[in-house]
């Protein structure tokens, strides 16, 4: 029986790349989404048709305990439970400091941090029962020491997610490994469409390998970290940023 992987925020970008890479390697996939129903359904259909694994798409706001509970219950009924959790769902409500609102700040924390907590809390019992499980939190170098004033709430949320990673690793040991991946500049559709050429060049100049990352770069690392070959990697934050200068 294939292991079941729940990937939150998986209809596009990094989450989509992770879903495709893990399906290619024989994992059953659950695509969580909030608003991108068409993209999620198309991705699920593609995965089932090409890779011949089980794959379903489920709408849920991860910041809501009730919606997460309903999502995991559906997974348990249809697929047996979540063996591997990838907390990828996130929002980045970038805005100038003087225009940022407390509601925007709360929403960022609710999705990026509380959402990861809600999902981990709901799936860990199944993992403990099996004495085996992996949780990967998709963080960011923004939560370490690469900061942008327009997204200080996002930066704070990713720093909090790193802290949550360590706490969950201690809480769930020895059977559940919990790690975080901290990508630098990844060229998702959203990132490339959101900035002008001047900004992109400035960002690439900061990266030692002189290119921005691809979503697949993150997916390859996820594939390794959930594998038996990574069974001694736990309670750590792994940067994947091409040697981003100023990020140490």
XYZ file of C-alpha atoms in Angstrom:
248
model
C 0.000 0.000 0.000
C 1.349 3.412 -0.958
C 1.901 6.000 1.734
C -0.610 8.844 1.744
C 0.775 12.388 1.520
C -1.318 15.445 2.344
C 0.041 18.619 0.748
C -1.668 21.817 1.803
C -1.912 24.647 -0.697
C -1.040 22.215 -3.482
C -2.985 23.461 -6.488
C -0.194 25.717 -7.747
C 3.459 26.621 -7.355
C 5.677 24.716 -4.955
C 2.811 22.570 -3.664
C 1.923 21.445 -7.189
C 5.550 20.562 -7.936
C 5.724 18.501 -4.739
C 2.505 16.676 -5.602
C 3.743 15.755 -9.084
C 7.176 14.634 -7.906
C 5.836 12.463 -5.084
C 3.126 10.939 -7.279
C 5.807 10.055 -9.818
C 7.573 8.188 -7.039
C 4.574 6.117 -5.993
C 2.946 8.085 -3.190
C -0.816 8.569 -2.956
C -1.595 12.280 -2.924
C -4.146 14.561 -1.276
C -4.249 18.039 -2.801
C -5.585 20.607 -0.365
C -6.702 23.958 -1.756
C -8.767 26.932 -0.679
C -9.916 28.802 -3.789
C -8.189 27.160 -6.780
C -10.760 24.431 -7.373
C -10.236 24.130 -11.126
C -6.463 23.888 -10.826
C -6.700 21.356 -7.981
C -9.181 19.140 -9.823
C -7.103 19.251 -13.010
C -3.957 18.364 -11.097
C -5.657 15.453 -9.332
C -6.941 14.121 -12.657
C -3.475 14.427 -14.214
C -1.862 12.576 -11.339
C -4.372 9.732 -11.448
C -4.115 9.345 -15.217
C -0.345 9.585 -15.589
C 1.038 8.073 -12.400
C -1.750 5.600 -11.581
C -1.809 6.437 -7.885
C -4.730 7.437 -5.712
C -5.244 11.186 -5.650
C -8.051 13.384 -4.352
C -8.497 17.142 -4.035
C -10.149 18.599 -0.926
C -11.098 22.198 -0.225
C -10.343 23.414 3.286
C -9.127 26.550 5.013
C -6.256 25.231 7.124
C -6.664 28.077 9.605
C -10.013 26.570 10.642
C -9.919 23.651 13.074
C -13.337 22.520 11.921
C -12.417 22.486 8.237
C -9.140 20.678 8.916
C -10.965 18.090 10.994
C -13.475 17.509 8.186
C -10.663 17.242 5.621
C -8.674 14.688 7.616
C -11.830 12.678 8.349
C -12.516 12.509 4.611
C -8.956 11.349 3.971
C -9.276 8.693 6.659
C -12.526 7.441 5.149
C -11.249 7.371 1.575
C -7.533 6.601 1.888
C -6.988 5.337 5.430
C -5.153 8.295 6.963
C -2.252 10.688 6.455
C 1.217 9.139 6.644
C 3.142 12.234 5.537
C 2.110 15.872 5.980
C 3.561 18.719 3.921
C 2.478 22.052 5.433
C 2.841 24.238 2.362
C -0.241 26.508 2.476
C 0.698 30.140 3.023
C -0.387 33.691 2.309
C 1.789 36.745 1.770
C -0.244 39.938 2.031
C 2.591 42.310 1.158
C 1.871 45.957 1.789
C 3.613 49.106 2.991
C 4.029 49.236 6.765
C 1.719 52.215 7.244
C -0.982 50.531 5.141
C -0.787 47.121 6.810
C -3.727 46.253 9.027
C -3.951 44.089 12.105
C -6.471 41.898 10.299
C -3.933 41.228 7.531
C -1.315 40.382 10.151
C -3.679 37.968 11.903
C -4.689 36.318 8.637
C -1.044 35.707 7.724
C -0.326 34.128 11.110
C -3.562 32.129 11.050
C -2.770 30.472 7.717
C 1.010 30.193 7.887
C 1.406 29.125 11.519
C -1.925 28.121 13.030
C -2.755 26.230 9.826
C 0.365 24.101 10.159
C -0.442 23.472 13.819
C -4.032 22.490 13.041
C -2.971 19.956 10.441
C -0.172 18.476 12.536
C -2.424 18.132 15.569
C -5.069 16.332 13.539
C -2.816 13.814 11.753
C -0.282 12.869 14.415
C -2.413 10.198 16.141
C -2.530 8.095 12.975
C 1.227 8.433 12.646
C 1.824 7.479 16.272
C -0.451 4.462 15.924
C 1.731 3.337 13.010
C 4.920 4.348 14.851
C 5.956 6.106 11.662
C 5.336 9.535 10.150
C 6.932 12.612 8.635
C 5.933 16.265 8.779
C 7.625 18.841 6.554
C 6.897 22.535 7.077
C 7.603 24.775 4.095
C 9.167 27.828 5.692
C 11.285 30.543 4.053
C 14.618 32.291 4.379
C 12.388 35.273 5.222
C 11.954 33.658 8.621
C 15.684 33.454 9.270
C 17.601 36.566 8.248
C 16.368 37.652 4.824
C 13.802 40.302 5.512
C 11.610 42.616 3.449
C 9.746 45.452 5.244
C 6.717 45.083 2.968
C 6.100 41.562 4.242
C 7.126 41.768 7.884
C 4.060 39.761 8.913
C 5.055 36.994 6.482
C 8.629 37.098 7.831
C 7.326 36.816 11.387
C 5.059 33.921 10.445
C 7.917 31.938 8.938
C 10.102 32.542 11.993
C 7.223 31.242 14.104
C 6.870 28.217 11.810
C 10.539 27.401 12.358
C 9.977 27.519 16.102
C 6.871 25.341 15.756
C 8.945 22.828 13.785
C 11.324 22.362 16.705
C 8.525 22.078 19.259
C 6.622 19.511 17.188
C 9.767 17.444 16.674
C 10.210 17.214 20.438
C 6.505 16.554 21.042
C 6.224 13.782 18.438
C 9.515 11.961 18.938
C 10.637 9.260 18.467
C 8.239 8.051 15.784
C 7.432 11.218 13.822
C 10.198 13.239 12.214
C 9.525 16.957 11.844
C 11.697 19.216 9.677
C 11.302 22.486 7.809
C 12.542 23.577 4.417
C 13.393 27.263 3.979
C 13.385 28.206 0.287
C 14.929 31.416 -0.941
C 13.755 33.036 -4.161
C 11.701 30.422 -6.013
C 10.385 31.272 -9.470
C 6.752 30.316 -9.127
C 4.168 31.870 -11.417
C 3.177 34.250 -8.635
C 6.737 35.393 -7.983
C 7.717 35.907 -11.615
C 4.517 37.761 -12.468
C 4.700 39.953 -9.392
C 8.049 41.699 -9.936
C 9.682 43.749 -12.667
C 12.893 42.784 -14.503
C 15.038 45.172 -12.458
C 13.983 43.602 -9.163
C 14.458 40.073 -10.518
C 17.988 40.887 -11.677
C 18.839 42.375 -8.292
C 17.607 39.235 -6.544
C 19.455 36.881 -8.901
C 22.673 38.855 -8.337
C 22.403 37.959 -4.631
C 22.343 34.220 -5.404
C 25.668 32.425 -5.839
C 24.422 30.053 -8.535
C 23.041 33.065 -10.453
C 19.513 31.837 -10.979
C 16.322 31.756 -9.001
C 15.083 28.410 -7.766
C 12.489 26.248 -9.445
C 9.541 24.715 -7.596
C 10.976 21.345 -8.583
C 14.145 22.105 -6.602
C 12.049 22.196 -3.447
C 10.116 19.090 -4.503
C 13.327 17.088 -4.894
C 14.361 18.009 -1.350
C 10.948 17.053 0.017
C 11.199 13.702 -1.757
C 14.510 13.012 -0.030
C 13.442 14.192 3.426
C 10.390 11.924 3.535
C 12.356 8.896 2.337
C 13.961 6.206 4.513
C 17.355 7.532 3.417
C 16.647 10.652 5.516
C 15.540 8.754 8.627
C 18.272 10.357 10.762
C 17.363 13.914 9.787
C 15.051 15.441 12.368
C 14.287 18.734 14.122
C 16.154 20.921 11.646
C 15.593 23.784 9.202
C 17.168 23.193 5.795
C 17.824 26.225 3.615
C 17.468 25.831 -0.161
C 18.420 29.161 -1.694
C 21.292 28.664 -4.140
C 23.747 30.236 -1.723
C 21.786 33.422 -1.184
C 24.230 36.055 0.017
C 23.219 37.659 3.271
C 21.329 34.511 4.292
C 23.467 32.516 6.716
